Short mmCIF file of C-alpha atoms in Angstrom, two decimals:
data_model
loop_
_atom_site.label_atom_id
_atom_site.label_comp_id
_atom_site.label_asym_id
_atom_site.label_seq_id
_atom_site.Cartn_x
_atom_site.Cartn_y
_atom_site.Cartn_z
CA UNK A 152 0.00 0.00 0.00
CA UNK A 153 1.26 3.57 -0.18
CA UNK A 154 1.52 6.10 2.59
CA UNK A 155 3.01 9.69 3.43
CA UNK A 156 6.36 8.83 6.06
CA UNK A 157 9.07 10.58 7.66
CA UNK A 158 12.24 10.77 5.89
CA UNK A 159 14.10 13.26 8.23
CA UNK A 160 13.83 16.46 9.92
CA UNK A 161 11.30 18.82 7.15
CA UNK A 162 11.32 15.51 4.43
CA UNK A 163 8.03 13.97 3.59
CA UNK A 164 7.81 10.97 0.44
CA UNK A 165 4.94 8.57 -0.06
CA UNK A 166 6.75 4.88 -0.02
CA UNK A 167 5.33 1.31 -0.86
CA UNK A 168 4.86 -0.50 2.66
CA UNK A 169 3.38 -3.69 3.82
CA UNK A 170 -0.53 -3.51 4.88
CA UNK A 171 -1.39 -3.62 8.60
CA UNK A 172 -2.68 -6.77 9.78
CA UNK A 173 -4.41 -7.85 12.68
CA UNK A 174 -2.01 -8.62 15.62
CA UNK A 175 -4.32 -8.56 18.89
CA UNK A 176 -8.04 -9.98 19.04
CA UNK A 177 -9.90 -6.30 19.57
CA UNK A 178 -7.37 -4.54 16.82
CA UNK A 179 -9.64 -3.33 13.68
CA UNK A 180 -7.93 -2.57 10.19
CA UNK A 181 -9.37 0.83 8.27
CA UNK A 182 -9.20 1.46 4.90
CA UNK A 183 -8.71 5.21 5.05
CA UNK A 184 -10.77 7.59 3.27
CA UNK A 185 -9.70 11.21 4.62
CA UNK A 186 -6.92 11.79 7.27
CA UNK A 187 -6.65 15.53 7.79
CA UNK A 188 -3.05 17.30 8.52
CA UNK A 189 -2.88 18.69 11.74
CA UNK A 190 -0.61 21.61 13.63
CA UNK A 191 1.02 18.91 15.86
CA UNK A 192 2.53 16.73 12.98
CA UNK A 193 4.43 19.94 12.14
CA UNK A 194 5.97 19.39 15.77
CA UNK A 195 7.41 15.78 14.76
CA UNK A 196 8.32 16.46 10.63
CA UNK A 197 10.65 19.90 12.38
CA UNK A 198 12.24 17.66 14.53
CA UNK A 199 11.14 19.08 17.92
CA UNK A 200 9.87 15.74 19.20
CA UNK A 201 12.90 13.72 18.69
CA UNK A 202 10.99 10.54 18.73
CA UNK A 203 10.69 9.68 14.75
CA UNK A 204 12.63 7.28 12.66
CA UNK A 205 12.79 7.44 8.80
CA UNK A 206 10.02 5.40 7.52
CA UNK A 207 7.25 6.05 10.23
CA UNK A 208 4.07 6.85 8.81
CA UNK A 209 2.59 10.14 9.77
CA UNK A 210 -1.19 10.94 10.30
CA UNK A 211 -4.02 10.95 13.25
CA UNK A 212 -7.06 12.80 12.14
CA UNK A 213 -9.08 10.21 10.24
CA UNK A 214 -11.93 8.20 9.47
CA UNK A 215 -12.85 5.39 7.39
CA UNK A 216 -14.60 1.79 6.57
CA UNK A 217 -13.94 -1.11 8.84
CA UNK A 218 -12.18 -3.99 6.82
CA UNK A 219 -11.29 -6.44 9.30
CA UNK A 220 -11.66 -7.05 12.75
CA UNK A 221 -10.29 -9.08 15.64
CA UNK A 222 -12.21 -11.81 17.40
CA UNK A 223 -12.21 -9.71 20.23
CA UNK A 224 -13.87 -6.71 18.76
CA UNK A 225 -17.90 -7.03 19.30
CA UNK A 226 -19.02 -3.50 18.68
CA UNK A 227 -17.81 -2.89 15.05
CA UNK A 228 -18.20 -4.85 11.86
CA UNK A 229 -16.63 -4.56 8.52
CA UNK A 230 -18.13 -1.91 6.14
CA UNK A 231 -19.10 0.27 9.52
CA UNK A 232 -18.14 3.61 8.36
CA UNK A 233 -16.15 5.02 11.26
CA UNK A 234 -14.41 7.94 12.88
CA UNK A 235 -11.29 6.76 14.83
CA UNK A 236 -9.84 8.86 18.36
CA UNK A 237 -6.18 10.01 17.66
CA UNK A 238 -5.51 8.60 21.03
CA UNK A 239 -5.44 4.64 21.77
CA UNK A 240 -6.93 3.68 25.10
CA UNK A 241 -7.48 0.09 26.36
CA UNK A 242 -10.76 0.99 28.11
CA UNK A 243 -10.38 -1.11 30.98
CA UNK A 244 -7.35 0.79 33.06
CA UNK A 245 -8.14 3.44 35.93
CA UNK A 246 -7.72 6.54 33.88
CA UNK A 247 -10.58 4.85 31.13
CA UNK A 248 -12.67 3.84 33.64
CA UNK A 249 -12.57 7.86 35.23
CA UNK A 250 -12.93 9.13 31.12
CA UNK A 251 -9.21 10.06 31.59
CA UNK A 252 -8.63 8.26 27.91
CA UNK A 253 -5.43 10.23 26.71
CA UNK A 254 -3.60 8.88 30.50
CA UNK A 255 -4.42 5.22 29.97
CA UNK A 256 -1.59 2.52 31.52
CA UNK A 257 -2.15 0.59 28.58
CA UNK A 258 -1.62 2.16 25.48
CA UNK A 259 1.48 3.24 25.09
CA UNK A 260 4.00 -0.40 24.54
CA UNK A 261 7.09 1.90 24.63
CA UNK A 262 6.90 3.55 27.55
CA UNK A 263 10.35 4.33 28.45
CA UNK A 264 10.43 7.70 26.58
CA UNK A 265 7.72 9.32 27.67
CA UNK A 266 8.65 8.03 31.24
CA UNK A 267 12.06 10.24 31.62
CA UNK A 268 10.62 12.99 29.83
CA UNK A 269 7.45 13.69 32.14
CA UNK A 270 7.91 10.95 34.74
CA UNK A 271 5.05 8.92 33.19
CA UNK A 272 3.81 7.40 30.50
CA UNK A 273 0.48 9.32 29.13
CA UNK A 274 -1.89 6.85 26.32
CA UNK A 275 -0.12 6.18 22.97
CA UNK A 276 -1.20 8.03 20.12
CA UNK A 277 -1.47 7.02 16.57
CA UNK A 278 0.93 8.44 14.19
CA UNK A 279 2.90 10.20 16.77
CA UNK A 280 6.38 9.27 17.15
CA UNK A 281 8.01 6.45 19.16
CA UNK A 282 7.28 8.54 22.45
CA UNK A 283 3.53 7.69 21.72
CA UNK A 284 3.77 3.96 21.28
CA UNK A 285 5.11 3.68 17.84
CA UNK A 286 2.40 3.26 15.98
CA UNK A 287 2.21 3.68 11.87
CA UNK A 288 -0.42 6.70 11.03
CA UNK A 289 -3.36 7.52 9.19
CA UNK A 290 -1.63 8.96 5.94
CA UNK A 291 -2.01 5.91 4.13
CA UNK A 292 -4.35 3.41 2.68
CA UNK A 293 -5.29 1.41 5.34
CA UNK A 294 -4.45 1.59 9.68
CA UNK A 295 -4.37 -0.70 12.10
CA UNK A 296 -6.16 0.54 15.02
CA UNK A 297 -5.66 -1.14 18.59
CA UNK A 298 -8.58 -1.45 20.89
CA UNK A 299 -11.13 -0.72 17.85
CA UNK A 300 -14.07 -1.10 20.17
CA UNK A 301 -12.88 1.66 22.50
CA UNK A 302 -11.53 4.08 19.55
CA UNK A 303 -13.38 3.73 16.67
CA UNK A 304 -17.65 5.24 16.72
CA UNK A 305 -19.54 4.35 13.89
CA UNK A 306 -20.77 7.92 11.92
CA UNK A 307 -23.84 8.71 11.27
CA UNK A 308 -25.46 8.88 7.46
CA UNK A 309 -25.46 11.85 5.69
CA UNK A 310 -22.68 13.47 8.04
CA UNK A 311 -19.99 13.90 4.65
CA UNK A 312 -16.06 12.20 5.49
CA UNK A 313 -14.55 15.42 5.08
CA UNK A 314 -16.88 17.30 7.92
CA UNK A 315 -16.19 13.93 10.32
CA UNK A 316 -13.13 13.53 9.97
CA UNK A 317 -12.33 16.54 12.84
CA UNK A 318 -14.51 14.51 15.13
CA UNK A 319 -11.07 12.38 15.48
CA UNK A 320 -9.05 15.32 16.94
CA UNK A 321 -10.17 19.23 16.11
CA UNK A 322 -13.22 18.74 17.84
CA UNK A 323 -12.72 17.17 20.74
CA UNK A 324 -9.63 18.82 21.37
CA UNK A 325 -11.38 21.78 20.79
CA UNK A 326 -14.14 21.01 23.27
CA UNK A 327 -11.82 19.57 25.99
CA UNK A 328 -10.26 23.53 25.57
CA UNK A 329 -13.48 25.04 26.65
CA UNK A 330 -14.56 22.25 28.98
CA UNK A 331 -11.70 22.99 31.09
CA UNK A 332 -12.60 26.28 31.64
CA UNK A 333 -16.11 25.02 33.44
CA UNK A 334 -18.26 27.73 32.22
CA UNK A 335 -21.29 28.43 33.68
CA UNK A 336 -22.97 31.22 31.54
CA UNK A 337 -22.37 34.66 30.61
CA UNK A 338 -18.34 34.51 30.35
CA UNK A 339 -15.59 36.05 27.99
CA UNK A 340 -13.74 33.86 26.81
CA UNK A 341 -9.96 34.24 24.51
CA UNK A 342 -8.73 32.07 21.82
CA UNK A 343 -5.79 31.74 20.70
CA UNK A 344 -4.93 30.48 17.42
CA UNK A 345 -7.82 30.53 15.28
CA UNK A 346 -6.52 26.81 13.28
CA UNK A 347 -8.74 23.74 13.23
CA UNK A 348 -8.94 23.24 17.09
CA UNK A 349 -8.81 27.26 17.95
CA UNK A 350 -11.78 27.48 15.42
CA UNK A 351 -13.81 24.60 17.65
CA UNK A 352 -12.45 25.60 20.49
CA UNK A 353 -14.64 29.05 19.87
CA UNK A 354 -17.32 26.97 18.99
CA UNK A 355 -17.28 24.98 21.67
CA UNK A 356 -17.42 27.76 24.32
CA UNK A 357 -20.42 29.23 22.95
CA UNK A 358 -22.45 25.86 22.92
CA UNK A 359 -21.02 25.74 26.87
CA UNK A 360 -22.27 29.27 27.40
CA UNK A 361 -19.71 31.77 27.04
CA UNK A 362 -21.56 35.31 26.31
CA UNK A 363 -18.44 37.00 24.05
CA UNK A 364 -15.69 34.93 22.55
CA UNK A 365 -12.45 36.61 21.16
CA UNK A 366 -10.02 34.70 18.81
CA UNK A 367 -6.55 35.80 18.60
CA UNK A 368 -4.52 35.04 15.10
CA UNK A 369 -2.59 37.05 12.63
CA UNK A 370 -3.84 35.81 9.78
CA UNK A 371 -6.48 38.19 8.09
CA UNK A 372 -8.32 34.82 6.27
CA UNK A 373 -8.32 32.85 9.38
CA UNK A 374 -9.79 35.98 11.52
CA UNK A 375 -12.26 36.37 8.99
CA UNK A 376 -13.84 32.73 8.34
CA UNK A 377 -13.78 32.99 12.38
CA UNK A 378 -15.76 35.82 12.29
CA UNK A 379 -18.03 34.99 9.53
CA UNK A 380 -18.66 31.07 10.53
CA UNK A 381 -19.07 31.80 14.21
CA UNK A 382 -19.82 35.22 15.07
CA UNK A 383 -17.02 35.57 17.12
CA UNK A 384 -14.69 38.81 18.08
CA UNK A 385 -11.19 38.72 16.82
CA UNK A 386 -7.74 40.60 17.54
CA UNK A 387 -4.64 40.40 15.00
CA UNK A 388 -1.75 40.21 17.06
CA UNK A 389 0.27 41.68 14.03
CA UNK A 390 -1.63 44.90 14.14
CA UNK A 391 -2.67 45.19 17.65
CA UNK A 392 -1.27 44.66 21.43
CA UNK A 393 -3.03 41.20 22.85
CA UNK A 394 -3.22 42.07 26.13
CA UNK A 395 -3.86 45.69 25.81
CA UNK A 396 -6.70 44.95 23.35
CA UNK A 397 -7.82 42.75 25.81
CA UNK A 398 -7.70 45.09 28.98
CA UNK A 399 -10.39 47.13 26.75
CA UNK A 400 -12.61 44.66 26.02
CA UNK A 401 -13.77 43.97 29.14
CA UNK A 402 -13.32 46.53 30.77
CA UNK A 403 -9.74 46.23 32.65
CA UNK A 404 -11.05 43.05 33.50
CA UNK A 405 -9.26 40.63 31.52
CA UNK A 406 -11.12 37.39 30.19
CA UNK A 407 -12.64 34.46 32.62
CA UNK A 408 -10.86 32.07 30.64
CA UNK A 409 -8.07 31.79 28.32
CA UNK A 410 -7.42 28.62 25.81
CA UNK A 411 -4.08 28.20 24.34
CA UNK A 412 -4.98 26.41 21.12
CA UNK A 413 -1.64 26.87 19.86
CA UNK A 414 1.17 24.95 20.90
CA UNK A 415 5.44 25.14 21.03
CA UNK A 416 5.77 26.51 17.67
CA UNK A 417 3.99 29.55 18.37
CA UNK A 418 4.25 32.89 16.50
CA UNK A 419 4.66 36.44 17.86
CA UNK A 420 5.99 39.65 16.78
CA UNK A 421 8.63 41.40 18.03
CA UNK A 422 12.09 40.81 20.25
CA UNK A 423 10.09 38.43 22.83
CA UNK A 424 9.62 36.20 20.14
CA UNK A 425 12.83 36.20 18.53
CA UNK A 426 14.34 35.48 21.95
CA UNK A 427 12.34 32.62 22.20
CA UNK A 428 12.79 31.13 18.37
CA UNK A 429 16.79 31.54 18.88
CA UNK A 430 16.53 29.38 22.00
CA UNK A 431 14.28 27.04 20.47
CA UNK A 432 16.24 26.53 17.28
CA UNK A 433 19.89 25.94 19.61
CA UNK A 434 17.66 23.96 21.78
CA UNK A 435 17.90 25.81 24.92
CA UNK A 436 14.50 24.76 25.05
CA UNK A 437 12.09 23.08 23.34
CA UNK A 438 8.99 24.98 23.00
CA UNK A 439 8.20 28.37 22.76
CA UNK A 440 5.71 29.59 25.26
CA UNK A 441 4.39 32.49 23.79
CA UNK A 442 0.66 31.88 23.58
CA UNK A 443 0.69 30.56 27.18
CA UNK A 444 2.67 33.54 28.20
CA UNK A 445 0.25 36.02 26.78
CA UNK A 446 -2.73 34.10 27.94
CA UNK A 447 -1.36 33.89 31.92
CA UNK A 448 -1.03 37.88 31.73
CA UNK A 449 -4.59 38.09 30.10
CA UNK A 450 -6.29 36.00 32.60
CA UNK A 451 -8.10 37.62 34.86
CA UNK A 452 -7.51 37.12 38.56
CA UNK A 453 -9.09 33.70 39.58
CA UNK A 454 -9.72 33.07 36.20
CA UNK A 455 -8.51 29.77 33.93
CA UNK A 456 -6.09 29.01 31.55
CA UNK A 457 -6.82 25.84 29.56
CA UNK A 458 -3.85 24.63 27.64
CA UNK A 459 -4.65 22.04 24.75
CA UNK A 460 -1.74 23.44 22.25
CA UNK A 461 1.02 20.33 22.32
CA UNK A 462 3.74 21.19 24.64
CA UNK A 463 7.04 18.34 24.75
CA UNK A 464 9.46 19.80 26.87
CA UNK A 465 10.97 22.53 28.72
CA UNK A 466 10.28 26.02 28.65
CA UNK A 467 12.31 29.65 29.41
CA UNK A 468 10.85 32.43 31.08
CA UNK A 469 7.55 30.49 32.20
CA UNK A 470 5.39 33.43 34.47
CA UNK A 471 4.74 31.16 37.46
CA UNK A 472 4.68 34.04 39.37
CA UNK A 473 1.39 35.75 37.95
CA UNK A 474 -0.14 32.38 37.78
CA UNK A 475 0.10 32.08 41.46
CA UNK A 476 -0.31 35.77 42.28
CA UNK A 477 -3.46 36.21 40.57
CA UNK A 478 -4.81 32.69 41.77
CA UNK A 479 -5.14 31.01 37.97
CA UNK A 480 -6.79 27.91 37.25
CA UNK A 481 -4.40 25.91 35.06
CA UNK A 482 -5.46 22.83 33.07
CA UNK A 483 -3.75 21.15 30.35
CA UNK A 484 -3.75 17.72 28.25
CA UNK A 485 -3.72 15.41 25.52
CA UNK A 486 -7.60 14.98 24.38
CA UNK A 487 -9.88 12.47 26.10
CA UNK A 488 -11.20 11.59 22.41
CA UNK A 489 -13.68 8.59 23.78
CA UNK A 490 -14.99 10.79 25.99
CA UNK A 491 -16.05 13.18 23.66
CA UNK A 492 -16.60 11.68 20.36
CA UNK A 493 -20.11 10.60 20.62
CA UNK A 494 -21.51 13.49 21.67
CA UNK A 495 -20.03 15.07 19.11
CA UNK A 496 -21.19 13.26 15.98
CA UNK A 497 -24.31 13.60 17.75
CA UNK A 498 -24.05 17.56 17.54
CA UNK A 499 -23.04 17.37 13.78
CA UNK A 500 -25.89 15.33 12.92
CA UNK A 501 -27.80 17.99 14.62
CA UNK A 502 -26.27 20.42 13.12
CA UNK A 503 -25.06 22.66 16.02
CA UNK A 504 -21.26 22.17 14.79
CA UNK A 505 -20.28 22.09 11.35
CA UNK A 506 -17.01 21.50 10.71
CA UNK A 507 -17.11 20.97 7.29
CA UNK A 508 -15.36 24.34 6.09
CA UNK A 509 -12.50 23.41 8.21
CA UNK A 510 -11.32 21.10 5.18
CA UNK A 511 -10.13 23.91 2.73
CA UNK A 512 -7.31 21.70 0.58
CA UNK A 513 -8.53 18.06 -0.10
CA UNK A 514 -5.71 16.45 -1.89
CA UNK A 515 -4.71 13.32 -2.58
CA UNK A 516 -2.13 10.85 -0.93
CA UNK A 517 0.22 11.32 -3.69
CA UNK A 518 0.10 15.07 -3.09
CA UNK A 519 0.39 14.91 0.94
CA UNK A 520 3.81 16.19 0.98
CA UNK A 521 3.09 19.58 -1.34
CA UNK A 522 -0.30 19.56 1.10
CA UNK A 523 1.63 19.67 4.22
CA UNK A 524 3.49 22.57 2.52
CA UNK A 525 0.43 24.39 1.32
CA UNK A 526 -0.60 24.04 5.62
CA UNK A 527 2.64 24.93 7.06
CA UNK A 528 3.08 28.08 5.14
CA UNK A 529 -1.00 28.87 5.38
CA UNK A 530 -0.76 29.72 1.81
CA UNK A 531 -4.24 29.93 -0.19
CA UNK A 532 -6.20 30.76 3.04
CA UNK A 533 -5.66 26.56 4.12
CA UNK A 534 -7.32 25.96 7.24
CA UNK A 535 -6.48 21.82 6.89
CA UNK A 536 -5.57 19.88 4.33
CA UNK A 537 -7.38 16.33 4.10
CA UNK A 538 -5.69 13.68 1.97
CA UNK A 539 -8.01 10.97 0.54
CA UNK A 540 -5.90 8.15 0.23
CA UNK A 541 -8.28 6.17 -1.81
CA UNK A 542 -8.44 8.97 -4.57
CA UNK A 543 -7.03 8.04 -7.57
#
C-alpha cells in the first residue's frame, strides 16, 4: 500500500509499505478515506519531538470503513463507516474507567520515553512518534487501530467524510479547551490560534455558554472565516497589542478564561519572540511559550487558563509568578477523544457544529507532501488539508 512517512527532519515521500494486519483480538484494520493534517505533525516532521525514525508513517485525524476485525472486537463490523480517536486507550485501566482516555496505563508499549521525559507514560497516540507507542499513522491506505471497540464510533449517514473527519481530533480537542474552563454562563472567553482546534475551540465555548468569545490570530483569512462562521470577536496580534486589546474589552477586566490552542511553535511579533525562536532553534529549550505567556497575563484574577496546544518539553521564562499571584486555574492535556466523540457526531448530525469548512485543501495521498506545505506556510487561506488516500 502507499503512505506519506518521515524521511528526516522537514522531508516527507509517499513509499510502498506492507498492509497492517491484525495482531491482537480487539485490533480493527481501516481502509482510510480522509486523514486531515494537523498543527502537531508539524511538531514531529521539524524535529522538535525527537521521537521519529525514517520510515514512520505520519497521520491521526481520520476516518474510514472497517475492513477487518479481531475476534475480540464485538461493537464494530466490517463496512461500519467510522471515525477513529487520535488517542489509543485500552478501556479497561483506571484513567478509562474515570474518562481520563489520553492517560491510559495501557496504550502506550514503549513507555520508556515518555517516562524520563514527564515521569510517566500518558496513552499512545497514533501516528505520533516512538514517544507515543510507535504506531504507523493515518496517511495511508489502510491503519491498524488497537482497541477498535474503544476508539473507533460508527458515523452517522449523511454526516460527509470530510466534515467527520475533525470529530477524530479538532473537535474534541477543541471542546476539551473550553470544557476545562467550566463555564457556567455569561463569560468572555480568549482564543488563541484561530486553526482547526482554535476554530472549535470558539465553537465549543459558545455551545457551553460563554456570552463574548475573542479569537486571537494574525492571519487576516483565518480571523475572517472565524468571524463569519461563528460570530465571534477577533484581535490580530500583528496589528494590535493582545493584552492591551484585551484590557479594553472587558473593561480592565481581563477574560474568565483563556485557551491556548496553539502549541510550542507559536508565533509572535517582536524581540520576545525572537528570543524565544533563537533558543528554540539551539535547543535551549524546546517549546516556545508564547501563547501561554500572553494568555497567563490576560487572565483575569481567579480566572482559567486551559492549555490544549502540544507542549514536549521545557520552557524559558515560564510566568509562574502571575499564575500564582493572581490565583489562575491551570489545566492542560492530551484529548480524552472517547470521551467526547459521541456526543459530538451527535451535535453534527444535529447540526449545532459544522465542521465541514474546516477542510479547505482536499488532496490526494500522492500530493500529501506539497499539502503539508500548502498548511505549514497557510498559503491559499488553508485551514487543513485532508488527503483521501483512496483517490485516484
Amino acid at each position: 500500500m502507499r503512505a506519506l512517512c518521515w524521511e528526516g527532519v522537514g522531508k516527507l515521500a509517499v513509499r510502498d509499505v506492507p498492509e497492517p494486519t491484525i495482531r491482537a483480538d480487539r485490533d480493527i484494520v481501516v481502509k482510510v478515506r480522509a486523514s486531515s493534517v494537523c498543527g502537531s505533525d508539524l511538531h514531529l516532521i521539524n524535529g522538535y519531538l525527537p521521537a521519529m525514525r525514517e520510515g514512520d508513517i505520519l497521520g491521526h485525524e481520520f476516518m474510514g470503513e472497517v475492513v477487518e476485525t479481531g475476534p475480540g472486537v464485538q461493537r464494530l463490523k466490517v463496512g461500519d463507516r467510522v471515525v477513529v480517536g487520535s488517542v489509543v486507550a485500552c478501556g479497561g485501566c483506571w484513567y478509562c474507567r474515570t474518562e481520563q482516555y489520553s492517560l491510559c496505563d495501557n496504550s502506550n508499549p514503549q513507555p520508556v520515553m515518555a517516562e524520563k521525559l514527564w515521569g510517566h507514560s500518558p496513552a499512545g497516540i497514533l501516528g505520533y512518534s516512538h514517544a507515543a507507542g510507535g504506531y504507523s499513522g493515518s496517511h495511508a491506505e489502510y491503519i491498524r487501530v488497537p482497541f477498535g471497540d474503544v476508539g473507533a464510533f460508527k458515523v452517522p449517514d449523511g454526516v460527509p467524510d470530510d466534515a467527520v473527519v475533525f470529530a477524530s481530533d479538532a473537535m474534541p480537542t477543541g471542546w476539551m479547551g473550553a470544557d476545562f474552563c467550566d463555564l457556567k454562563g455569561g463569560e468572555v472567553v480568549a482564543v488563541w490560534g484561530a486553526g482547526g482546534v482554535g476554530q472549535m475551540a470558539a465553537r465549543a465555548a459558545q455551545l457551553l455558554g460563554a456570552e463574548r468569545v475573542i479569537v486571537i490570530d494574525r492571519l487576516p483569512e483565518r480571523l475572517g472565516t472565524a468571524s463569519e462562521r461563528l460570530g465571534v470577536e477577533t484581535i490580530n496580534y500583528a496589528e494590535t497589542d493582545v493584552l492591551e486589546a484585551l484590557r479594553e474589552m472587558t473593561a480592565g477586566r481581563g477574560p474568565d478564561a483563556c485557551i491556548e490552542a496553539v502549541g510550542m511553535e507559536s508565533h509572535d511579533v517582536g524581540p520576545i519572540y525572537a528570543y524565544d525562536k533563537a533558543k528554540q532553534t539551539a535547543r535551549m529549550q524546546t517549546d516556545r511559550p508564547t501563547s501561554v505567556r500572553q494568555a497567563i497575563m490576560a487572565a483575569r484574577k481567579g480566572g482559567t487558563v486551559s492549555i490544549v496546544g502540544v507542549y514536549g518539553g521545557l520552557v524559558d521564562k515560564f510566568p509562574l509568578g502571575a499564575a500564582m499571584n493572581k490565583a489562575l486555574v491551570l489545566r492542560m492535556g492530551q484529548m480524552h477523544a472517547q470521551r467526547y466523540i459521541p456526543m459530538l457526531l451527535d451535535r453534527i448530525a444535529a447540526g449545532e457544529i459544522d465542521p465541514g469548512y474546516l477542510a479547505t485543501h482536499p488532496m490526494s495521498l500522492e500530493d500529501g507532501a506539497r499539502g503539508y506545505e500548502i498548511f505549514e506556510k497557510k498559503e491559499d487561506g488553508c485551514l487543513r488539508t485532508v488527503l483521501h488516500p483512496q483517490a485516484a
